[in-house]
Coordinates of C-alpha atoms in Angstrom, one line a residue:
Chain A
X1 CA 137.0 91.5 74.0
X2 CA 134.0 93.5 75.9
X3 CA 131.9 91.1 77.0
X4 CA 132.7 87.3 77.3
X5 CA 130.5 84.2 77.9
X6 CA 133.1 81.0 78.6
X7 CA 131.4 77.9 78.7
X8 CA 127.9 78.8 80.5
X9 CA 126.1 75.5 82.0
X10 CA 123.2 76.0 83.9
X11 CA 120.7 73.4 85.3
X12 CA 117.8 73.5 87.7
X13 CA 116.3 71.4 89.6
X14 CA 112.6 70.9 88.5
X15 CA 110.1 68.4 90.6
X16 CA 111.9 65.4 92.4
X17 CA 115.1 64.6 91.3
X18 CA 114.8 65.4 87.7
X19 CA 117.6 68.5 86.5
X20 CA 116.7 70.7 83.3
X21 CA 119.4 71.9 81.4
X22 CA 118.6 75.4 81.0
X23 CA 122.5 75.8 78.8
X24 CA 125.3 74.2 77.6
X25 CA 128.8 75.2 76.8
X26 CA 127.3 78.5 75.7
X27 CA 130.2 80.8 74.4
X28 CA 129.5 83.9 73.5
X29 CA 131.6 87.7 72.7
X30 CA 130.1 90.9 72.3
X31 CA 131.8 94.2 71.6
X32 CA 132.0 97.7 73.4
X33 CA 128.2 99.9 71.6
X34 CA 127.0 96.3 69.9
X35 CA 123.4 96.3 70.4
X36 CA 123.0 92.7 70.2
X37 CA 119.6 90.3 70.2
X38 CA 119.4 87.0 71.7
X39 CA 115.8 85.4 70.2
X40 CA 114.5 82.2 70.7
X41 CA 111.4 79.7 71.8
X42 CA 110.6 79.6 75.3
X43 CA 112.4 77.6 77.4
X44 CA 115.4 77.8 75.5
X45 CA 117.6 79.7 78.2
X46 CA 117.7 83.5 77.0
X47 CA 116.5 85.1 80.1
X48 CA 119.0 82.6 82.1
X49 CA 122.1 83.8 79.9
X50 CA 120.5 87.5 81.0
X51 CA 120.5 86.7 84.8
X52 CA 123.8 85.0 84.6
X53 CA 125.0 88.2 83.8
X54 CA 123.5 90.5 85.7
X55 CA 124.9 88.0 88.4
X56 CA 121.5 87.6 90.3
X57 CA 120.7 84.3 92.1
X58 CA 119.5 81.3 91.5
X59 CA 120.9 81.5 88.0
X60 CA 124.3 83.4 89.3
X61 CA 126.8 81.1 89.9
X62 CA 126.0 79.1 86.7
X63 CA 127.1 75.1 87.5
X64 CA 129.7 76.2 85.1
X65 CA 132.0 78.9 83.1
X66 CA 132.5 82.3 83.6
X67 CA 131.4 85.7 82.8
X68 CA 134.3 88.2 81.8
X69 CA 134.1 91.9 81.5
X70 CA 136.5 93.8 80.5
X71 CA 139.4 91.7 81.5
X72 CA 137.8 90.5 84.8
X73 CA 135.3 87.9 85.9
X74 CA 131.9 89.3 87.5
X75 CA 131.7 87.8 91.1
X76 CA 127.8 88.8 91.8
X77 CA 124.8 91.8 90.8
X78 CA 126.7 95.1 90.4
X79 CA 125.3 98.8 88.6
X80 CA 128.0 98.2 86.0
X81 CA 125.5 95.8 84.3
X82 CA 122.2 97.1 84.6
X83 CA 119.0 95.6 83.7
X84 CA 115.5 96.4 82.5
X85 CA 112.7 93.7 83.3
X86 CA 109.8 92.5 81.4
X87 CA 107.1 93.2 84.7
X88 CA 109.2 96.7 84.6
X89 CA 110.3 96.3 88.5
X90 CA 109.4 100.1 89.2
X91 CA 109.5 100.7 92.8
X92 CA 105.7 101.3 93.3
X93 CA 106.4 104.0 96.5
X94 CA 108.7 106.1 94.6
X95 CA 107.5 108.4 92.0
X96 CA 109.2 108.4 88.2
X97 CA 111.7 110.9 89.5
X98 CA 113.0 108.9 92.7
X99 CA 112.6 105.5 90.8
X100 CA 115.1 107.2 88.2
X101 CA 117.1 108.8 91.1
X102 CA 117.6 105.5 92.8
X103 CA 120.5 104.2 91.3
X104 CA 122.5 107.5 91.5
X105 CA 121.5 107.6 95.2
X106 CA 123.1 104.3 96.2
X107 CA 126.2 105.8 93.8
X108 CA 126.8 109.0 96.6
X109 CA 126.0 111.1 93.2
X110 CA 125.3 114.7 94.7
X111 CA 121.9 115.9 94.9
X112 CA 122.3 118.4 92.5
X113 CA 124.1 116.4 89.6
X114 CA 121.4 113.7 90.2
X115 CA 119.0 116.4 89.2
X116 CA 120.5 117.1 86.1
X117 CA 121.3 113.6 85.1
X118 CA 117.6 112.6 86.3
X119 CA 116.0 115.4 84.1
X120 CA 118.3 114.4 80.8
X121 CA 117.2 110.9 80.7
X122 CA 113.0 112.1 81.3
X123 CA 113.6 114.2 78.3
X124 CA 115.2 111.6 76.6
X125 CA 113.1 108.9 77.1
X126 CA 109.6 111.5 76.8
X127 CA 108.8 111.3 80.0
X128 CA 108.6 114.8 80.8
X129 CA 105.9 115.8 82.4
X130 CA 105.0 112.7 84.6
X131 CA 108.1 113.3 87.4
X132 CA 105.9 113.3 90.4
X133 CA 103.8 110.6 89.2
X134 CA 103.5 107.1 91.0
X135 CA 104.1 104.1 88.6
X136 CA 100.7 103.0 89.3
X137 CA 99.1 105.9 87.6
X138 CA 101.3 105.3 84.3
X139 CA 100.3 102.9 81.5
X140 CA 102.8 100.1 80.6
X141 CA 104.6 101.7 78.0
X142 CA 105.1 104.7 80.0
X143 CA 106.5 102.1 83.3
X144 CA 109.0 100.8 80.9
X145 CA 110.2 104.1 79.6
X146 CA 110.6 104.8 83.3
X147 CA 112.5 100.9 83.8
X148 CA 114.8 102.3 81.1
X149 CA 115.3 105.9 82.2
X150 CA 116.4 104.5 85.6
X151 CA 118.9 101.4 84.0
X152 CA 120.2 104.0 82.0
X153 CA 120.9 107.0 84.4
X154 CA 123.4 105.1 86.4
X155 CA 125.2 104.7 82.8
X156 CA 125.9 100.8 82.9
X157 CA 128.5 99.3 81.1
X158 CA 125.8 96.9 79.8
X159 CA 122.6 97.0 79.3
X160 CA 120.6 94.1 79.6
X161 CA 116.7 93.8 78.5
X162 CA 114.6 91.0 79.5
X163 CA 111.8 91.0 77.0
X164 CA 111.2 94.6 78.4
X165 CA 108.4 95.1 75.3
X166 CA 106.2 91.7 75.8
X167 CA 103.7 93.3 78.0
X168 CA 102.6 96.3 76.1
X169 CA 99.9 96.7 73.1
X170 CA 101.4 96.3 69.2
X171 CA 101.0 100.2 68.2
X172 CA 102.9 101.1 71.7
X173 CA 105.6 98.4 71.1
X174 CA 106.7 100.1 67.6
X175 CA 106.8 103.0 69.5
X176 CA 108.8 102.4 72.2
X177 CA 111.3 99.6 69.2
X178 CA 111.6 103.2 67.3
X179 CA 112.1 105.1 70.3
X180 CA 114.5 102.5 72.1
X181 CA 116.9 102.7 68.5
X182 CA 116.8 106.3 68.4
X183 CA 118.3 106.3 72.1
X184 CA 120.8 103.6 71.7
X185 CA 122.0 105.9 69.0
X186 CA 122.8 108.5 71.0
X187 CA 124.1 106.8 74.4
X188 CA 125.6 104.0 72.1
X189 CA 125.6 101.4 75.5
X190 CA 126.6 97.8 75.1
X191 CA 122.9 96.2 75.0
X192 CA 121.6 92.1 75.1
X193 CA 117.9 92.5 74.4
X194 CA 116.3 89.5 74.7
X195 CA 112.9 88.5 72.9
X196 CA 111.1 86.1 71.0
X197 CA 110.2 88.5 68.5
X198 CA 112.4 88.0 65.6
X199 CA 111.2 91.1 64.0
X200 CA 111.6 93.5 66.9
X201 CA 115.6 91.5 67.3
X202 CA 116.3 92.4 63.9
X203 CA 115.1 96.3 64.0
X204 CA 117.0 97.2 67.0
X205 CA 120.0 95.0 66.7
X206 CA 123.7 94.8 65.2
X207 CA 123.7 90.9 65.7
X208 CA 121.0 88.4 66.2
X209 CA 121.7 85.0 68.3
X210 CA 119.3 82.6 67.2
X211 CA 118.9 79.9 69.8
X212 CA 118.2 76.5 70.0
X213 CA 115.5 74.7 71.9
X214 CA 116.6 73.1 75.4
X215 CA 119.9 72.6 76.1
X216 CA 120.0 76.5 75.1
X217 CA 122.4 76.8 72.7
X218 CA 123.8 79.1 69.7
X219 CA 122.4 77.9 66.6
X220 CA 123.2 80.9 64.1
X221 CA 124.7 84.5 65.1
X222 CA 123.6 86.5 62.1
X223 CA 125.1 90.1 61.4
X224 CA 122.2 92.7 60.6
X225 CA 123.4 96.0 58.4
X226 CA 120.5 97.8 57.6
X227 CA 121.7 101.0 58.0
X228 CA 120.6 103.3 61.1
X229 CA 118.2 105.4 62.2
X230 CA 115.7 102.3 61.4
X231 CA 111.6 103.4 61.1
X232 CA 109.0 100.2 61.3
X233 CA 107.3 102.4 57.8
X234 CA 110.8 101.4 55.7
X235 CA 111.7 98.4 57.8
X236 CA 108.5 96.8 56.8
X237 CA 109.0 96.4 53.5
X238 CA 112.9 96.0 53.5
X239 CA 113.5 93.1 51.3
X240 CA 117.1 92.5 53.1
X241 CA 115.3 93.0 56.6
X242 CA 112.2 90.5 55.3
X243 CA 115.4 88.1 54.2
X244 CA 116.7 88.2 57.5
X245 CA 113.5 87.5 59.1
X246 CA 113.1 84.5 57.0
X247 CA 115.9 83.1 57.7
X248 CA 115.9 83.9 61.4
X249 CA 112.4 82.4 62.0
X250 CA 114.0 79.0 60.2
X251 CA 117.0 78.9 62.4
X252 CA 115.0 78.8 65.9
X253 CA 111.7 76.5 64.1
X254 CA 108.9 78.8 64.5
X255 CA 107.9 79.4 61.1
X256 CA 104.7 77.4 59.7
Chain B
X1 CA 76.5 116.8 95.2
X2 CA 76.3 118.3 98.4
X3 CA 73.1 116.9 98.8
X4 CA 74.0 113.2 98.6
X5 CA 77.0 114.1 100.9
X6 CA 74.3 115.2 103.5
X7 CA 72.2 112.0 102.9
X8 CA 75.3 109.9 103.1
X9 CA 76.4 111.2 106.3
X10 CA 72.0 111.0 108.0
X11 CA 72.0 107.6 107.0
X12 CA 75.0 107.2 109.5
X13 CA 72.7 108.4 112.4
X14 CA 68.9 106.9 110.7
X15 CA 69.2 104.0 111.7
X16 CA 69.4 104.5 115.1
X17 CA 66.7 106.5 115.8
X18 CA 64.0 104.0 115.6
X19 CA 66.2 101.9 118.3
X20 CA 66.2 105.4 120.3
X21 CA 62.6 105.9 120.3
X22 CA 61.8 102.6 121.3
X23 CA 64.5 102.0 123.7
X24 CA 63.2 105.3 125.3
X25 CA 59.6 104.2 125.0
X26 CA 60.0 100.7 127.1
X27 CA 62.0 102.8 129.6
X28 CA 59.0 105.2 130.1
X29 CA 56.9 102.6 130.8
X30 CA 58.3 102.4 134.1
X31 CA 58.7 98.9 134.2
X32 CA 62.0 98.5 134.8
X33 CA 63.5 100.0 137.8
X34 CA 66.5 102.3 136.4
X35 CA 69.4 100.7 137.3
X36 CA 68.8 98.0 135.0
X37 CA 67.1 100.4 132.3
X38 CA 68.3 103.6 131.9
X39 CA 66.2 105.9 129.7
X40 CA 68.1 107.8 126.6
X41 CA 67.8 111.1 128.4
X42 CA 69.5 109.6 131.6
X43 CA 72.3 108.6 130.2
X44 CA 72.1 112.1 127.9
X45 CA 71.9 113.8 131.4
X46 CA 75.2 111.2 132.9
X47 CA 77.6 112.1 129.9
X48 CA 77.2 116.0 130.3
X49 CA 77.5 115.4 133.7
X50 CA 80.9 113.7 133.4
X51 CA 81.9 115.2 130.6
X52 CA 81.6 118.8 132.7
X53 CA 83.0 117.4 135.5
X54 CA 85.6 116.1 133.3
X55 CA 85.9 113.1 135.0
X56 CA 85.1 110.7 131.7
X57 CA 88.0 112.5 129.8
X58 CA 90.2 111.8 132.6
X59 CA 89.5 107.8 132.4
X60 CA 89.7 108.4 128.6
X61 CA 93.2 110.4 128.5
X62 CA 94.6 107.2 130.8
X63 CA 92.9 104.6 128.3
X64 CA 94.2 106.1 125.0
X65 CA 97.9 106.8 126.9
X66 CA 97.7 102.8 127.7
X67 CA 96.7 101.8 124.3
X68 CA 99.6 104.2 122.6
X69 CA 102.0 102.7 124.9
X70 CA 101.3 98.9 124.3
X71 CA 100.8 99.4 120.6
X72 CA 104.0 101.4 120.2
X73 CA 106.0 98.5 122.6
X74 CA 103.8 95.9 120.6
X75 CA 104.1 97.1 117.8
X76 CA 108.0 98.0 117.2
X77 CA 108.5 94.6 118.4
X78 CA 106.4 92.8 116.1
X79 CA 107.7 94.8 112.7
X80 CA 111.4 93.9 113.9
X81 CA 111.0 90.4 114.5
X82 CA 108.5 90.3 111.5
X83 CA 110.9 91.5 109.3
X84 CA 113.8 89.5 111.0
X85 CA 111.7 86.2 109.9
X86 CA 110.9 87.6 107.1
X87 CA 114.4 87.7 105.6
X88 CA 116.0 85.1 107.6
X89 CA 114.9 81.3 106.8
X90 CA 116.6 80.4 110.2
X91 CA 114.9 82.7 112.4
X92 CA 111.8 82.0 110.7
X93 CA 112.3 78.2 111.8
X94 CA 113.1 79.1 115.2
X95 CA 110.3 81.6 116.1
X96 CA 107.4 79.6 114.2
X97 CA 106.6 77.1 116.9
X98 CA 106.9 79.8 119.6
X99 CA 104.3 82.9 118.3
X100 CA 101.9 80.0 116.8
X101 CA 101.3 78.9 120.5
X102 CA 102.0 82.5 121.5
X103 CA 99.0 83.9 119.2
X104 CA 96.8 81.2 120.4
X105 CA 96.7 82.8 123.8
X106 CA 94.7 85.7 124.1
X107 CA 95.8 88.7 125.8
X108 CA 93.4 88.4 128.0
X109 CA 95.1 85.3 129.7
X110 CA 98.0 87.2 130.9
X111 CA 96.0 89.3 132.8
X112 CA 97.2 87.0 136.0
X113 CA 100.7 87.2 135.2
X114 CA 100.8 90.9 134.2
X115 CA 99.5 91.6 137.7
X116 CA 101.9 89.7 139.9
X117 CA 105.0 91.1 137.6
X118 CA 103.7 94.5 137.8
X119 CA 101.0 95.2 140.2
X120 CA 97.9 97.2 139.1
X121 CA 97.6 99.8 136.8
X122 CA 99.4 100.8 133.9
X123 CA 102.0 98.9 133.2
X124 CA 100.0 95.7 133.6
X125 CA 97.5 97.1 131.4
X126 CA 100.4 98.2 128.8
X127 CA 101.3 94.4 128.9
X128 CA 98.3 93.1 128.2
X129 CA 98.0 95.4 125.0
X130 CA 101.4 94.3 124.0
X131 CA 100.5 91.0 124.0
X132 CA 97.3 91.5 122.2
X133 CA 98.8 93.8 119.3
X134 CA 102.4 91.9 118.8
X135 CA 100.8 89.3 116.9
X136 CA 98.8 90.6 114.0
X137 CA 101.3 93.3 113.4
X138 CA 104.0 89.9 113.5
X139 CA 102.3 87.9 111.2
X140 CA 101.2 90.5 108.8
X141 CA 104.5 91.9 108.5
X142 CA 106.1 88.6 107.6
X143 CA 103.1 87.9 104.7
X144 CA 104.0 91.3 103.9
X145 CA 107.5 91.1 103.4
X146 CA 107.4 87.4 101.7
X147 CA 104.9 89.1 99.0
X148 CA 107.3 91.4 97.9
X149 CA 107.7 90.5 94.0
X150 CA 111.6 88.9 93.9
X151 CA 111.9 91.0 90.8
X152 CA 112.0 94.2 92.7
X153 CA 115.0 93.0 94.9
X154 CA 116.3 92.2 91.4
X155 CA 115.9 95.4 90.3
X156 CA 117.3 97.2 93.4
X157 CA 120.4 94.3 92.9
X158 CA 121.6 95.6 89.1
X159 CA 120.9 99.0 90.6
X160 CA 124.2 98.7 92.9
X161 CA 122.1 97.8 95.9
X162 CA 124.2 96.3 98.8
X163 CA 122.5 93.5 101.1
X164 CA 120.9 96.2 103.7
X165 CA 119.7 98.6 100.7
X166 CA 118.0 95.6 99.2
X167 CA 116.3 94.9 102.7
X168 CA 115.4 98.0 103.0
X169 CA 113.6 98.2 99.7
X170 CA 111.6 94.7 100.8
X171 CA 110.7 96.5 104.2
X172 CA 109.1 99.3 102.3
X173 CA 107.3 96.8 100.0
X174 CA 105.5 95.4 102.9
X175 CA 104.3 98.4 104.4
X176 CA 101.1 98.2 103.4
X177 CA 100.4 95.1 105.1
X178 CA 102.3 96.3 108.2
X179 CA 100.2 99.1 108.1
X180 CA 97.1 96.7 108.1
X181 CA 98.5 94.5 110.9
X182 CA 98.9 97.4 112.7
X183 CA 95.5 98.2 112.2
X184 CA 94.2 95.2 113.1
X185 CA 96.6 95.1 116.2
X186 CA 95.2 98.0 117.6
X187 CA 91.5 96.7 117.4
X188 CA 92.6 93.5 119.7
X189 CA 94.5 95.8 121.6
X190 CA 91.9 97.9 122.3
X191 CA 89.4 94.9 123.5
X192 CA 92.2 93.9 125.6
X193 CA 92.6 97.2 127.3
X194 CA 89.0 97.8 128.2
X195 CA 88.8 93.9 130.0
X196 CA 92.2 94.8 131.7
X197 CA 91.1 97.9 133.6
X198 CA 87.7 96.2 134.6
X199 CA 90.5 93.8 136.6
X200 CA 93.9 95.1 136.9
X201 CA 93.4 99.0 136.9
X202 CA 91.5 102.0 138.9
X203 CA 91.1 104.4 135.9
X204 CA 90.3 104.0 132.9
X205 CA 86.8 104.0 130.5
X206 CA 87.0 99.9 131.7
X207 CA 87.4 100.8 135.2
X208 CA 84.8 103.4 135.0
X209 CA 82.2 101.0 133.5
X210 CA 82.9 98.0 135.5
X211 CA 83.1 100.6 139.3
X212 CA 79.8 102.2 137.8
X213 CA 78.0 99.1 138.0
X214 CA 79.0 98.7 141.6
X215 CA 77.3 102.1 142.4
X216 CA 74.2 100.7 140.0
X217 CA 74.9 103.4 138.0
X218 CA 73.8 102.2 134.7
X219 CA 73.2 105.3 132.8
X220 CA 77.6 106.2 133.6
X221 CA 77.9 102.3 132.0
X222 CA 75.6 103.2 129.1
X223 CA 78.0 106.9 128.5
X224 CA 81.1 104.4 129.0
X225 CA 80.2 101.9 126.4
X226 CA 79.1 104.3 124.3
X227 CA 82.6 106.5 124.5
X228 CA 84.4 103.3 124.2
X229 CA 82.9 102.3 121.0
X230 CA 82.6 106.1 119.3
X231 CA 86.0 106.8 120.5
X232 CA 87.3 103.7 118.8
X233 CA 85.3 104.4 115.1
X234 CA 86.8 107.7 115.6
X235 CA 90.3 107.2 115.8
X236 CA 89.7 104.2 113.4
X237 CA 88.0 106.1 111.0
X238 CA 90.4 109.1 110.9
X239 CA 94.0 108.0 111.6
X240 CA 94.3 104.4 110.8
X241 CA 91.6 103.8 107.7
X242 CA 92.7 106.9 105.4
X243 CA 96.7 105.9 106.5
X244 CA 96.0 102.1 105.3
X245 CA 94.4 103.4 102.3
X246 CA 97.0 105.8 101.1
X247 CA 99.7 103.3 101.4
X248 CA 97.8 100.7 99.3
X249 CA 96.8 103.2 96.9
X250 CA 99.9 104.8 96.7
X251 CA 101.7 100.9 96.6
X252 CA 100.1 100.1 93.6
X253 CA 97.8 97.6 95.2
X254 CA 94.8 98.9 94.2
X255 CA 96.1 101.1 91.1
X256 CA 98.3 98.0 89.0
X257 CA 95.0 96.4 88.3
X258 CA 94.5 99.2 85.6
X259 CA 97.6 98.6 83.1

């Protein structure tokens, strides 16, 4: 297996001496190009099970289990599991082009390759154009197409999305859900895309891990086959991808 | 435009012509001997005078080489042990107690000390400075570097960043507010300098004020006030204000608020 969650447990200390259980015993296996979703109610420990991955402290080490990647168990943060971050995390000094370049930098890639490799992901992810800009002078849709320009160029093993949509308008969120499919398609990377959207988890995703409410753990993993390249204009009225939603929105106890 | 540029920059000098005419006016009235009220065109007639004679450039060239000095010893010092206290909780807990009394003790104070260790002049003056600027720069580089959203470092992290990238990365977060400590430093620094040289120097636009009034020459303290304060706005106004401003502009500081 890829991609292997063994018995996640995570607490944290809130006020005093009172722990939350953020997970329990969360297993979890994910395949080599499976775009898969996590959704669930806040609180219910899908941005932990992000940060446990990506190996970044406090939620890296978890109290306990283990995180196995290809045969071996990650030890701390490394470029082999990249990440983009709801409040996009662009370096605000560099412009689009060194943000993207950053990665490849630390990597020893050579100037000129970095180039190349920095230009194909601007065209890819329609930034072309806004290079020299600072991140402050882009809206938020166009930071995050920058966020994933730059996890993507250093060409992680896994892509991992914290709720990278939440902070942009509705129209520009379709936008970037189409866009974000249309590029998974081609770079086929392993991706855990994390939201609370249950519509936006089914339209990008292979599999959906509905949650359950604290202790975080796996209610339902639910397979989603609509076939591919997905538009919002067909989704919308899918009756399979309506189903799905239905059933989905049960599962985690958000419908009304 | 153009024109409103123009207005902008006469409303810079307006204001002090009514102060002019009537500080000129009391002076002609003769009721004052001169040495205690130098008229406008006296003091006019004392800066080309010593600006020709090139003396006040000389005590200006030795002021500005003191104040570089001190804020470049002041100032290196306080960004490395900023960001030393910055990053490390430890060294934070041991330096705490000892700049919070340090800060609390004007520059000024030292001016004893500075002298015995190393005699008039310069390098006394230097120290004085270096006291004066280490702190702001010291304290506004820590805030700086504890402001740094964690989510950056995060970002630098799953980018393959090693311990010293990601520290690099959270001391070019807090430039900004170095760059405004720094600023700030160099205003105390400069008040410090000019009290120095009235005590502990024989050059300098301090010295020259403070040995003018010796001589009762009040128009060359009026020219030496006067090129203190406009040399200050000046360097303030061109180097340090438009620096500050890029950098926070640049940072986002200003720009994030429109998303």
């Amino acid at each position: 297996m890829f991609l292997q969650l063994r018995g996640l447990t995570k607490t944290f200390a809130m006020q005093g001496a009172t722990r939350v259980s953020a997970l329990e015993d969360l297993h979890l296996a994910i395949e080599r190009s499976e775009f898969v979703s996590i959704v669930g109610a806040s609180g219910c420990g899908k941005t932990t099970i992000l940060n446990v991955i990506a190996g970044l402290p406090p939620y890296f080490p978890p109290d306990r289990g283990e995180v196995w990647l290809e045969g071996s168990a990650i030890t701390g943060p490394g470029a082999e599991r990249g990440m983009v971050f709801q409040e996009y995390a662009l370096f605000p000094w560099r412009t689009v082009e060194q943000n993207i370049e950053y990665g490849l930098r630390l990597k020893g890639v050579p100037p000129g390759e970095r180039r190349e490799i920095c230009r194909y992901y601007i065209g890819l992810m329609g930034l072309t154009g806004f290079e020299h800009v600072h991140p402050h002078q882009l809206s938020g849709g166009m930071k995050q197409r920058a966020a994933i320009a730059r996890a993507l160029a250093v060409r992680p093993k896994v892509l991992l999305m914290d709720e990278p949509f939440a902070a942009v308008d509705a129209q520009t969120r379709m936008t970037l859900q189409e866009h974000l499919g249309q590029v998974w398609e081609e770079e086929r990377n392993t991706v855990i895309f994390v939201t609370h959207h249950v519509a936006e988890a089914i339209f990008l995703s292979d599999r959906v891990i509905a949650m359950t409410r604290r202790p975080g753990r796996i209610r339902a993993d639910v397979p989603v086959r609509l076939k591919r390249p997905r538009v919002w204009s067909e989704i919308n009225t899918n009756s399979e991808f309506l189903e799905l939603q239905e059933t989905i929105l049960r599962l985690i106890g958000e419908t009304r | 435009m153009r024109a409103s540029a123009w207005q902008e920059a006469a409303w810079k000098i307006i204001p002090f012509l009514p102060i002019l005419a009537l500080w000129q006016g009391v002076a002609s009235l003769g009721l004052y001997p001169r040495y205690l009220l130098p008229d406008p065109l006296g003091v006019l007639w004392a800066f080309i005078e010593h600006g020709q004679s090139g003396a006040l450039w000389v005590h200006m060239r030795e002021s500005l080489v003191r104040l570089l000095l001190g804020v470049l010893i002041g100032g290196s010092t306080g960004i490395v042990l900023g960001v030393a206290m910055g990053i490390s909780r430890p060294v934070a807990r041991f330096f705490t107690p000892i700049i919070t009394l340090g800060q609390a003790i004007p520059g000024l104070a030292w001016i004893p000390l500075a002298i015995l260790w190393f005699g008039l002049g310069t390098g006394a003056i230097v120290f004085i400075i270096f006291a004066s600027v280490l702190f702001p720069v010291l304290f506004n580089t820590i805030s700086g570097i504890q402001t740094v959203p964690q989510v950056l470092l995060n970002a630098a992290l799953t980018l393959g960043a090693t311990r010293l990238q990601v520290i690099r990365e959270v001391v070019l977060g807090a430039l900004p507010s170095v760059i405004m400590g720094l600023r700030i430093g160099i205003g105390y620094g400069w008040r410090a300098l000019v009290g120095g040289e009235m005590i502990a120097a024989a050059s300098g636009l301090g010295f020259l004020i403070f040995n003018a009034r010796q001589f009762l020459e009040s128009e060359v303290v009026v020219v030496g006030m006067l090129t203190i304060g406009v040399s200050f706005l000046i360097l303030d106004s061109v180097l340090l204000r438009p620096f500050e401003q890029k950098t926070i502009e640049r940072w986002g500081v200003v720009g994030s608020k429109t998303v």
